[in-house]
PDB file of C-alpha atoms in Angstrom:
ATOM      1  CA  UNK A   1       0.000   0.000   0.000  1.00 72.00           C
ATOM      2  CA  UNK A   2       1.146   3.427  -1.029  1.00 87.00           C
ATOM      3  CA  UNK A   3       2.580   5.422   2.436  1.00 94.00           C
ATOM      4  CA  UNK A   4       0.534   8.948   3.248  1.00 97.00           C
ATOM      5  CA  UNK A   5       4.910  10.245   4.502  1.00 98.00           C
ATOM      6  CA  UNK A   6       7.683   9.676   2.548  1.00 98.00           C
ATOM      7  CA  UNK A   7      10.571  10.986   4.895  1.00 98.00           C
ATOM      8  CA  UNK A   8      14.037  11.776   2.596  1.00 98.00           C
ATOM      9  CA  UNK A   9      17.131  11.645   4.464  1.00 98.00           C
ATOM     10  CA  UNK A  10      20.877  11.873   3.071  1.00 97.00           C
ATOM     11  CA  UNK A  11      23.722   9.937   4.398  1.00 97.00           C
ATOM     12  CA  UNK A  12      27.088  10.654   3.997  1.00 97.00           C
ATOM     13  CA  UNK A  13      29.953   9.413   6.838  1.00 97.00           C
ATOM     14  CA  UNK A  14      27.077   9.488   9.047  1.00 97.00           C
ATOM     15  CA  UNK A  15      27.151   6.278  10.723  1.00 96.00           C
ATOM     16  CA  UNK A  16      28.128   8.327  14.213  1.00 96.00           C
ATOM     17  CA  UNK A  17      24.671   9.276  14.082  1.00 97.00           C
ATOM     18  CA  UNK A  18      22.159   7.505  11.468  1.00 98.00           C
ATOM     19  CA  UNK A  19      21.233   4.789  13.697  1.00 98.00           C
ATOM     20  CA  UNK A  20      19.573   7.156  16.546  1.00 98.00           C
ATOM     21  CA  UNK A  21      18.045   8.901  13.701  1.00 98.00           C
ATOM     22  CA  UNK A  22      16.132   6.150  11.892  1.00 98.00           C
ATOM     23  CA  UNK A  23      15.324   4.951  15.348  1.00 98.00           C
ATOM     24  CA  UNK A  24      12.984   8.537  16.097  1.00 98.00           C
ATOM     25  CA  UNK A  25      11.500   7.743  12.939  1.00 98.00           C
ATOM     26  CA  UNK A  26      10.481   4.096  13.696  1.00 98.00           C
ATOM     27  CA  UNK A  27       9.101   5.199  17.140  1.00 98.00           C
ATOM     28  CA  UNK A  28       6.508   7.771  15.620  1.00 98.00           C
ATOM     29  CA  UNK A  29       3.195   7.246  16.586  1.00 98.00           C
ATOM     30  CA  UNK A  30       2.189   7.394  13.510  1.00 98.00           C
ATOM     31  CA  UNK A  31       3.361   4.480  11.697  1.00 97.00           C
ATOM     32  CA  UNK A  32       2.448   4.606   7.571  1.00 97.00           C
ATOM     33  CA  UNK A  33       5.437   5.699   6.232  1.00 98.00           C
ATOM     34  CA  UNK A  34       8.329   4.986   3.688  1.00 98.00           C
ATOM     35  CA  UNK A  35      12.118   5.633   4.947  1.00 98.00           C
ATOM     36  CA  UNK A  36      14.329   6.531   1.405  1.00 98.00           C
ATOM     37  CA  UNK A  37      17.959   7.158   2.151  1.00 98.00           C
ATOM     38  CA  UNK A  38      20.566   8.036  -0.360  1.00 98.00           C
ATOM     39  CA  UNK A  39      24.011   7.129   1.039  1.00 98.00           C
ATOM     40  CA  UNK A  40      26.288  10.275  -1.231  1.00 97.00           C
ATOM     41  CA  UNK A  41      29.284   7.305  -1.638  1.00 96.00           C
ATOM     42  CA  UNK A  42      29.889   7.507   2.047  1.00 97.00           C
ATOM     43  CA  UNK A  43      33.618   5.867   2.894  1.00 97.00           C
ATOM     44  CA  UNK A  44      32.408   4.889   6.857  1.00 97.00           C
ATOM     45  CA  UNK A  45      30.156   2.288   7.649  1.00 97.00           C
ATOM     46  CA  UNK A  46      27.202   4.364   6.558  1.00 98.00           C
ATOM     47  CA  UNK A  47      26.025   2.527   3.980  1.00 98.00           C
ATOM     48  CA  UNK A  48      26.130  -0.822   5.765  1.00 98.00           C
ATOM     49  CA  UNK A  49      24.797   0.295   9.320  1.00 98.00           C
ATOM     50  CA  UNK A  50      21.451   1.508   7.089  1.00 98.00           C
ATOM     51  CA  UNK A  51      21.486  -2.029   5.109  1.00 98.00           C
ATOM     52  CA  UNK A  52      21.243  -3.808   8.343  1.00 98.00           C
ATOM     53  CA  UNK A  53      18.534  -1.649   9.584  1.00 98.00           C
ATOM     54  CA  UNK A  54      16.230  -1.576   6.411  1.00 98.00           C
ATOM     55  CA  UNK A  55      17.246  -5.419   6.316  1.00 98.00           C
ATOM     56  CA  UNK A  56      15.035  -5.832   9.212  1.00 97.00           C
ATOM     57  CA  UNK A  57      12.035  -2.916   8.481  1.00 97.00           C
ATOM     58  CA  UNK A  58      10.443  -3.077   4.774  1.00 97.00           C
ATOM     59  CA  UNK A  59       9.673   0.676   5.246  1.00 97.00           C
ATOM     60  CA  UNK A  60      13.247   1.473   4.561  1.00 98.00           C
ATOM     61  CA  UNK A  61      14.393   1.988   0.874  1.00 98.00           C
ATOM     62  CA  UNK A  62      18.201   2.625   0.311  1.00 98.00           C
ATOM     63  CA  UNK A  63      19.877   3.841  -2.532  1.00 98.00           C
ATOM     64  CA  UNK A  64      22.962   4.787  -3.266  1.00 97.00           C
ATOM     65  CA  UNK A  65      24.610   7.395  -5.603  1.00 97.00           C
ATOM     66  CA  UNK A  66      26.958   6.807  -8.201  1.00 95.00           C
ATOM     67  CA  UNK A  67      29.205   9.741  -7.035  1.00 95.00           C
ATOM     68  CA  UNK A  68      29.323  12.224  -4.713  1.00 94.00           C
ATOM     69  CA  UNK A  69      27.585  14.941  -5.563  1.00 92.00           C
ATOM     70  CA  UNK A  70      26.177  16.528  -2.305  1.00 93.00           C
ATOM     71  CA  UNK A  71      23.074  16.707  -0.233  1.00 94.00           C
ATOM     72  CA  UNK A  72      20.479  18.091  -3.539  1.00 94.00           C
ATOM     73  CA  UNK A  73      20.853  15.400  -5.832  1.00 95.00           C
ATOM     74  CA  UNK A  74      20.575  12.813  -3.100  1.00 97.00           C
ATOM     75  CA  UNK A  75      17.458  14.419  -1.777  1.00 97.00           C
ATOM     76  CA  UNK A  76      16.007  14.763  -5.592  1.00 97.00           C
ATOM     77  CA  UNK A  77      17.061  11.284  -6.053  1.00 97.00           C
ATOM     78  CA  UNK A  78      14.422  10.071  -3.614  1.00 98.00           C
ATOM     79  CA  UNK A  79      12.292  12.563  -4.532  1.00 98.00           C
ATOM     80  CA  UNK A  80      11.795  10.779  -7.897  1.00 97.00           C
ATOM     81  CA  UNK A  81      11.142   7.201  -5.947  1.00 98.00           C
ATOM     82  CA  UNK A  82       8.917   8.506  -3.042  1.00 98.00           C
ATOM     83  CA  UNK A  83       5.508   7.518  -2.779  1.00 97.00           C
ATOM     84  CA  UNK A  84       3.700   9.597  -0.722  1.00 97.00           C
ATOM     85  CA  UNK A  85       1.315  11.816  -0.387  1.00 98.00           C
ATOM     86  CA  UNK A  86       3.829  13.893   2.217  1.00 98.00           C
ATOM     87  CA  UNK A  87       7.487  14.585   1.994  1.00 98.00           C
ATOM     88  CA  UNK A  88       9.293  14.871   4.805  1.00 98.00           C
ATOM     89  CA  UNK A  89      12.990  15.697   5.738  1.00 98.00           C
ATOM     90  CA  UNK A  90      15.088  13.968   8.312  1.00 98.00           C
ATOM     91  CA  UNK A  91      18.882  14.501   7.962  1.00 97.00           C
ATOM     92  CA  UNK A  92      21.076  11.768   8.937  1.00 97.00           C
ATOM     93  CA  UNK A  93      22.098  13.318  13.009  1.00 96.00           C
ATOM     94  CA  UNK A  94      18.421  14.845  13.110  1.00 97.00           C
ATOM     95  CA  UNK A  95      15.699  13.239  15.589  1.00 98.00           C
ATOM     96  CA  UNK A  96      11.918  13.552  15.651  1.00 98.00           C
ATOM     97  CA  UNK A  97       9.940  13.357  18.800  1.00 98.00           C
ATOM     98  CA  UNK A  98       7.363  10.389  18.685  1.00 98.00           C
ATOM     99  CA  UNK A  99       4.611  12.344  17.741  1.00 98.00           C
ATOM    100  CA  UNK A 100       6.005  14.198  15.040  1.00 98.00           C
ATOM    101  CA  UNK A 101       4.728  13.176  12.071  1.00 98.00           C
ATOM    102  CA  UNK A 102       1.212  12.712  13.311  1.00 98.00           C
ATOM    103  CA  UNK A 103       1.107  16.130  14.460  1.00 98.00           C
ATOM    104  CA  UNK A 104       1.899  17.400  11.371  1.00 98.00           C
ATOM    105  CA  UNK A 105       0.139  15.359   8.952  1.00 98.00           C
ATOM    106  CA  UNK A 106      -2.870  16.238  11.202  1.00 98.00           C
ATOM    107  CA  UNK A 107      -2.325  20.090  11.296  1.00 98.00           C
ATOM    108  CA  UNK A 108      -1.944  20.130   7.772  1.00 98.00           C
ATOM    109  CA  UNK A 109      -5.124  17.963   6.960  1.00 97.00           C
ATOM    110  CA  UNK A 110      -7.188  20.734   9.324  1.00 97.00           C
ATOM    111  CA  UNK A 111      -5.481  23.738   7.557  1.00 95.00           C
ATOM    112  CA  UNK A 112      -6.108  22.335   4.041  1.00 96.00           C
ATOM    113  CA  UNK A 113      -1.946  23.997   3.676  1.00 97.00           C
ATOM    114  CA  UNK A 114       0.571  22.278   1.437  1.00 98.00           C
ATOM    115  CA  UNK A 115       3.547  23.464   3.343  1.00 98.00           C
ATOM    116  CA  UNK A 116       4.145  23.676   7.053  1.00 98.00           C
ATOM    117  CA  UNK A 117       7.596  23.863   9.649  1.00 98.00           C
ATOM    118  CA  UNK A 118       7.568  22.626  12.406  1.00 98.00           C
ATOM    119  CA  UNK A 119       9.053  24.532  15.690  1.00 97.00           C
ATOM    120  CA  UNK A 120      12.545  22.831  17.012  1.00 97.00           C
ATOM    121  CA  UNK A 121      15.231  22.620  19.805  1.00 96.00           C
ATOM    122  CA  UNK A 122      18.501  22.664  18.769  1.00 94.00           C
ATOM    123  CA  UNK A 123      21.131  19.645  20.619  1.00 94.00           C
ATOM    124  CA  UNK A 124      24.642  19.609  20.012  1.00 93.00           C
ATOM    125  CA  UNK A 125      27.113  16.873  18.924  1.00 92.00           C
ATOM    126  CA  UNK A 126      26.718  14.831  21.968  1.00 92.00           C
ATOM    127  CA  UNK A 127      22.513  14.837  21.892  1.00 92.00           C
ATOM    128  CA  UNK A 128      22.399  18.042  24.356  1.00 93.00           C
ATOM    129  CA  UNK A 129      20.440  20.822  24.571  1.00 92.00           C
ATOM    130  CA  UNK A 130      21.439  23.675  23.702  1.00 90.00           C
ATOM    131  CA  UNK A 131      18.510  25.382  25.359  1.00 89.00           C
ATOM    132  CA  UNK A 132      17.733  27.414  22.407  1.00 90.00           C
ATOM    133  CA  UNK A 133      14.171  26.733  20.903  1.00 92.00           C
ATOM    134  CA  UNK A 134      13.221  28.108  17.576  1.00 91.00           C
ATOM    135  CA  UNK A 135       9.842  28.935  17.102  1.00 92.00           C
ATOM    136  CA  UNK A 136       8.377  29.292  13.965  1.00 94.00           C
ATOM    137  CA  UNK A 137       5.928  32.399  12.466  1.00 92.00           C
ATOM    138  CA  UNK A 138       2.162  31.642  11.938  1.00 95.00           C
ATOM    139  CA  UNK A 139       2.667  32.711   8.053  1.00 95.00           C
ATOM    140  CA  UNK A 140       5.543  32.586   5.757  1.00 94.00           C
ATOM    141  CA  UNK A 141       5.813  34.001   2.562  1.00 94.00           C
ATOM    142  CA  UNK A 142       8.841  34.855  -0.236  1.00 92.00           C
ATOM    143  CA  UNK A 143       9.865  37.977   1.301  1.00 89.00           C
ATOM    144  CA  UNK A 144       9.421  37.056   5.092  1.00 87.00           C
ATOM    145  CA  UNK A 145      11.842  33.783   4.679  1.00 89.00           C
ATOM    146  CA  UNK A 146      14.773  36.039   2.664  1.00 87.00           C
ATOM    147  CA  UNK A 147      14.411  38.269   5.757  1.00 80.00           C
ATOM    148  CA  UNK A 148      14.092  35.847   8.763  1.00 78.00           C
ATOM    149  CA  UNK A 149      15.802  32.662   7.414  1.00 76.00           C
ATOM    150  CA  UNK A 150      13.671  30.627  10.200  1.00 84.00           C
ATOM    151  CA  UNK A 151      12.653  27.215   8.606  1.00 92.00           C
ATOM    152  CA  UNK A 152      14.941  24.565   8.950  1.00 94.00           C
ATOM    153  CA  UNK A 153      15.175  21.324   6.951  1.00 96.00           C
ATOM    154  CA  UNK A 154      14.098  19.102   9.898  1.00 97.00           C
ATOM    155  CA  UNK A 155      10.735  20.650  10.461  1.00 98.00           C
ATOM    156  CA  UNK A 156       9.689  20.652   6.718  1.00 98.00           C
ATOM    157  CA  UNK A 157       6.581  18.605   5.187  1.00 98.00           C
ATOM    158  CA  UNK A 158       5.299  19.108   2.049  1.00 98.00           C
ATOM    159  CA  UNK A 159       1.756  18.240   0.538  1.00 98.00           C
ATOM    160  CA  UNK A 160       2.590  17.115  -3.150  1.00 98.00           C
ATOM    161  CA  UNK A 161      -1.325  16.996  -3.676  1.00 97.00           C
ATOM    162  CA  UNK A 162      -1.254  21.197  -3.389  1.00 97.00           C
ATOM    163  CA  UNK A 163       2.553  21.881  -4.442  1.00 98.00           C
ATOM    164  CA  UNK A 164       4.028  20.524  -7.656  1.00 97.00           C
ATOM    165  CA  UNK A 165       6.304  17.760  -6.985  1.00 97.00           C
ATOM    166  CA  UNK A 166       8.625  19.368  -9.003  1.00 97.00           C
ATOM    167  CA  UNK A 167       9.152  22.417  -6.971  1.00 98.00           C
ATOM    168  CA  UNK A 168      10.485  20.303  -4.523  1.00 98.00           C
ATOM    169  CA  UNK A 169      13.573  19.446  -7.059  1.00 97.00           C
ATOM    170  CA  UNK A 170      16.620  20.818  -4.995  1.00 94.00           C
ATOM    171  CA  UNK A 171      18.937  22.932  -7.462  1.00 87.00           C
ATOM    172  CA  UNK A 172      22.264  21.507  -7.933  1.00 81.00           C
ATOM    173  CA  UNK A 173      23.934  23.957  -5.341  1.00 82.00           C
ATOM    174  CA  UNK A 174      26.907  22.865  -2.797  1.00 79.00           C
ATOM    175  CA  UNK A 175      25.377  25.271  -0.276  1.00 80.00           C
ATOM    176  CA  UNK A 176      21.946  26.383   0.510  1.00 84.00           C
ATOM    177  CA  UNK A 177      20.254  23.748  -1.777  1.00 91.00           C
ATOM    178  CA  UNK A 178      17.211  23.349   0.651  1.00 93.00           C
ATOM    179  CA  UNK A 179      16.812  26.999   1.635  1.00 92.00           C
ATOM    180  CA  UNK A 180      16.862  27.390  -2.751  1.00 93.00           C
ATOM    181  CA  UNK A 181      14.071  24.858  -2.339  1.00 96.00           C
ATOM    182  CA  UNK A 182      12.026  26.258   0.190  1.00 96.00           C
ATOM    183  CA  UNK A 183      12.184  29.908  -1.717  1.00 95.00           C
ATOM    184  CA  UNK A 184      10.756  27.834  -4.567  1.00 95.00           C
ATOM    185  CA  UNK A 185       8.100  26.914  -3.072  1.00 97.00           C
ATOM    186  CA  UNK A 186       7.159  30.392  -1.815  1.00 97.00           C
ATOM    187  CA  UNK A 187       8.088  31.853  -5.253  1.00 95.00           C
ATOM    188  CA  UNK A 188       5.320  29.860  -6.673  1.00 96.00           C
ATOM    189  CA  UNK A 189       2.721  31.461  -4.645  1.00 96.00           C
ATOM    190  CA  UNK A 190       2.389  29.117  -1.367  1.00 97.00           C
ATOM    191  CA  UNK A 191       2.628  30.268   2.158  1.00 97.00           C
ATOM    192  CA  UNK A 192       4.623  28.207   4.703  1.00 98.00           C
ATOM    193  CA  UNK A 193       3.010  27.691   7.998  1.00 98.00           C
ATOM    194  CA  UNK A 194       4.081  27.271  11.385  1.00 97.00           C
ATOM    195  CA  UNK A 195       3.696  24.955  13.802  1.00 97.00           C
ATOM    196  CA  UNK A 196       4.446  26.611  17.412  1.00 95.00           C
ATOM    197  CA  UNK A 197       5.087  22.733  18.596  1.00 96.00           C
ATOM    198  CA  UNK A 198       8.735  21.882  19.379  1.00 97.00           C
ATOM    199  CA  UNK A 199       8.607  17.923  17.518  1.00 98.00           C
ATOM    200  CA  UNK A 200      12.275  17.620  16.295  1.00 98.00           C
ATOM    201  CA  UNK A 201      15.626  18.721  17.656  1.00 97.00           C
ATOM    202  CA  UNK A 202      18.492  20.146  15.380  1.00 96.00           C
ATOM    203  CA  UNK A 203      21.849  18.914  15.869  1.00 95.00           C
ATOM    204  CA  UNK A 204      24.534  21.763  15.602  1.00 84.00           C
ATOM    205  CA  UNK A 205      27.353  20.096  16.164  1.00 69.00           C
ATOM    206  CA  UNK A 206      30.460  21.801  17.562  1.00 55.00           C
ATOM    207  CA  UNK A 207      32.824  20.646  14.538  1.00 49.00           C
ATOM    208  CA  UNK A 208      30.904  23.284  12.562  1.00 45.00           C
ATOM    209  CA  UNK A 209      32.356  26.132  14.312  1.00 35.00           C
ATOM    210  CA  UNK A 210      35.516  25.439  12.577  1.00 35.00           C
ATOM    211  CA  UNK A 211      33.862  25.358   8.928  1.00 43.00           C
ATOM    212  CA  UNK A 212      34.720  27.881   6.359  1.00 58.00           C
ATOM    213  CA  UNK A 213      32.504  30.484   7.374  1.00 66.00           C
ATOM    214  CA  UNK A 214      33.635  32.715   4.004  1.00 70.00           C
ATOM    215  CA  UNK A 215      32.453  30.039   1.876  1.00 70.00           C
ATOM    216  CA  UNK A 216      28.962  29.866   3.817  1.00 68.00           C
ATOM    217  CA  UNK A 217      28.505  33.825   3.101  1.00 76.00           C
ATOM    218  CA  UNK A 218      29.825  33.265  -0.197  1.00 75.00           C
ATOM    219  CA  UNK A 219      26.601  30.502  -0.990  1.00 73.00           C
ATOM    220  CA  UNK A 220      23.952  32.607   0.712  1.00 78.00           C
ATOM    221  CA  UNK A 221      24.835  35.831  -1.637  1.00 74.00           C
ATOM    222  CA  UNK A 222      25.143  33.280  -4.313  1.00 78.00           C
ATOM    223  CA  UNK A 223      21.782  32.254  -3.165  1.00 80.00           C
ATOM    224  CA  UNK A 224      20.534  36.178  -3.508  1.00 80.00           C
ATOM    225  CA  UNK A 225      21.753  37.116  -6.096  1.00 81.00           C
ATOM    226  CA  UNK A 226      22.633  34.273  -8.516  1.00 82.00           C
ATOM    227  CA  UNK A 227      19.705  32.187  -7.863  1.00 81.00           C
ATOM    228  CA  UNK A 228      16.653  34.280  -6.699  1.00 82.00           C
ATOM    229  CA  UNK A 229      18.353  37.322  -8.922  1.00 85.00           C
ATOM    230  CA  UNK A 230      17.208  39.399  -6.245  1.00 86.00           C
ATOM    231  CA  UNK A 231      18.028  43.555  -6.670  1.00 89.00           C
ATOM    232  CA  UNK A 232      21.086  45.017  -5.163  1.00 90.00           C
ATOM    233  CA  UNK A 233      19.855  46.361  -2.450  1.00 89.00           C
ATOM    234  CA  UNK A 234      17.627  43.817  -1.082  1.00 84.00           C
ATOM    235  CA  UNK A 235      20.173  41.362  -1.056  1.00 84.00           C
ATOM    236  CA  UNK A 236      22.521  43.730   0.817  1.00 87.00           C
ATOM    237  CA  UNK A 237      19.521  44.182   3.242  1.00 83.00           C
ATOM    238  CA  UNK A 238      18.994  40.424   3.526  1.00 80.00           C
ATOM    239  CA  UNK A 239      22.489  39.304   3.393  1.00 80.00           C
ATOM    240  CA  UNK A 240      23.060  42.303   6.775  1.00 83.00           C
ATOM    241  CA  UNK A 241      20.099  40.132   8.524  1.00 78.00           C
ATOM    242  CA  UNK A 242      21.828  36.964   7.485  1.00 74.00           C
ATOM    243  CA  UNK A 243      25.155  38.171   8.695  1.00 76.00           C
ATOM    244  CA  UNK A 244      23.728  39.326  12.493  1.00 74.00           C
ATOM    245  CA  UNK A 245      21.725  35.787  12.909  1.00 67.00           C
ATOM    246  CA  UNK A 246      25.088  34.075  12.012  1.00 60.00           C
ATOM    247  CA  UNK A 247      27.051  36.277  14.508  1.00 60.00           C
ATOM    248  CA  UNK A 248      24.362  35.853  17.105  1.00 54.00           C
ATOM    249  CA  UNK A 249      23.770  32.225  16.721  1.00 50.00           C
ATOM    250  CA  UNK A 250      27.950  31.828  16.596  1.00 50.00           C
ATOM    251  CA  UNK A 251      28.277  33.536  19.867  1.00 49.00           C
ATOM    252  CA  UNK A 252      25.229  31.779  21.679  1.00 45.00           C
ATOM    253  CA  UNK A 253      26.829  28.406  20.497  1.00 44.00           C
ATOM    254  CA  UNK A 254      30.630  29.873  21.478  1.00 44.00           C
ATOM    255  CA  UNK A 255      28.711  30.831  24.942  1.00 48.00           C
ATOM    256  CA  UNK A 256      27.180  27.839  25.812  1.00 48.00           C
ATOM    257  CA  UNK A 257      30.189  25.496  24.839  1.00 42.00           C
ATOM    258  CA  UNK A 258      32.349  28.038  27.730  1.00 42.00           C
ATOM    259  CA  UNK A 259      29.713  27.169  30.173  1.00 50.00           C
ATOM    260  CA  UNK A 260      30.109  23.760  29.460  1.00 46.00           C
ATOM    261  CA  UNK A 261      33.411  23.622  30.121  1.00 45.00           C
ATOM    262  CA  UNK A 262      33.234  25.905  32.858  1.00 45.00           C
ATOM    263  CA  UNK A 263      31.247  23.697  34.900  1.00 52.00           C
ATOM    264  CA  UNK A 264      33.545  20.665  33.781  1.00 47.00           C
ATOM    265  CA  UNK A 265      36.968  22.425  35.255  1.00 47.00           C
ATOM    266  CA  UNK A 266      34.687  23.830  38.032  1.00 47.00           C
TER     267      UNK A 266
END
């Protein structure tokens, strides 16, 4: 029988985490769904961990890629074999609270909306909280999501009966691929709307604070400017928002990790 979720998740050199992941999935409440993963030519024991799992849960379809080619194509690639009447992201170090998916699927079948987020906590490498909780806006449209940047991959579920499949297509982009998706979608005329629930926790792990943070501002003006060709102006004006979040959310993390630590030595 055809699943009402397909849930999408990426591997790649994830087998720290994968395991915990699938496991929030297979303890939803709400239990008709398909599992597609698309291991990107992972060079752990990714690929294997997930073969012993799906060899033991039919739900759970892997595939994997014939080269590396980042976190879009995989996603598109199970795009093209999902089933389901909902799409649904779960990255590979992601976890969803039990209820998750019912909640969703159920506040989206009594809002007749194609396209809701979820609210989320955010954990760190180690499955901690960070005690930051991001809480999502009732409405989102193009220009609010350029200018607040506030839905996140793991709170995302799309109704494919109201949005073109198509739109959910991830542009081949090393950086920003899903946020390119989501503006898509909100190009095309949908709203996105929010779910003040926390149901899924974040993982920002701490080996990201040593990532090429030039690069990352070098993708999101791509993103502005290249992709959604937005003016001049407005992407200076976006790209200034985007640049304070980052600093903020840097120096929350930064603060947080000194506590940590402080209490450790203390």
């Amino acid at each position: 029988m055809t699943p009402i979720v397909s849930v999408i998740t990426p591997t790649y050199n994830s087998e720290r985490y994968v395991a915990e992941t699938i496991a929030s999935l297979q303890a939803q409440t709400l239990t008709d769904w398909e599992l597609l993963v698309v291991d990107d030519c992972s060079t752990d024991n990714t690929y294997d961990l997930v073969q012993r799992i799906a060899s033991d849960d039919s739900r759970i379809r892997l595939f994997r890629q014939e080269a590396n080619s980042g976190a879009g194509p995989a996603r598109t690639r199970a795009l093209e074999n999902s089933l389901g009447r909902y799409i649904a992201y779960l990255d590979a170090d992601d976890i969803w609270f039990p209820d998750k998916l019912q909640r969703q699927v159920d506040f989206m079948m009594t809002r007749g909306c194609g396209f809701s987020c979820t609210s989320y906590e955010v954990i760190d490498g180690n499955g901690a909280s960070l005690n930051k909780v991001v809480r999502m806006l009732p409405e989102t449209d193009y220009v609010g999501f350029l200018t607040t940047n506030l839905l996140q991959t793991v709170g995302i579920m799309v109704d494919v009966q109201q949005v073109d499949k198509n739109l959910l297509r991830m542009p081949p982009l090393k950086r920003r691929q899903d946020a390119a998706t989501w503006l898509q979608i909100l190009k095309a005329g949908h709203k996105n709307y929010g779910m003040d629930e926390v149901l899924c926790q974040y993982r920002h792990a701490q080996n990201s604070l040593s990532s090429n943070k030039f690069r990352a501002a070098q993708g999101v003006w791509r993103l502005y400017r290249e992709v959604e060709q937005l003016p001049l102006g407005f992407s200076l004006y976006c790209f200034a928002r985007y640049a304070f979040l980052a600093v903020w959310k840097r120096s929350y993390f930064l603060g947080r990790v000194f506590k940590a630590r402080t209490r450790q030595l203390g």
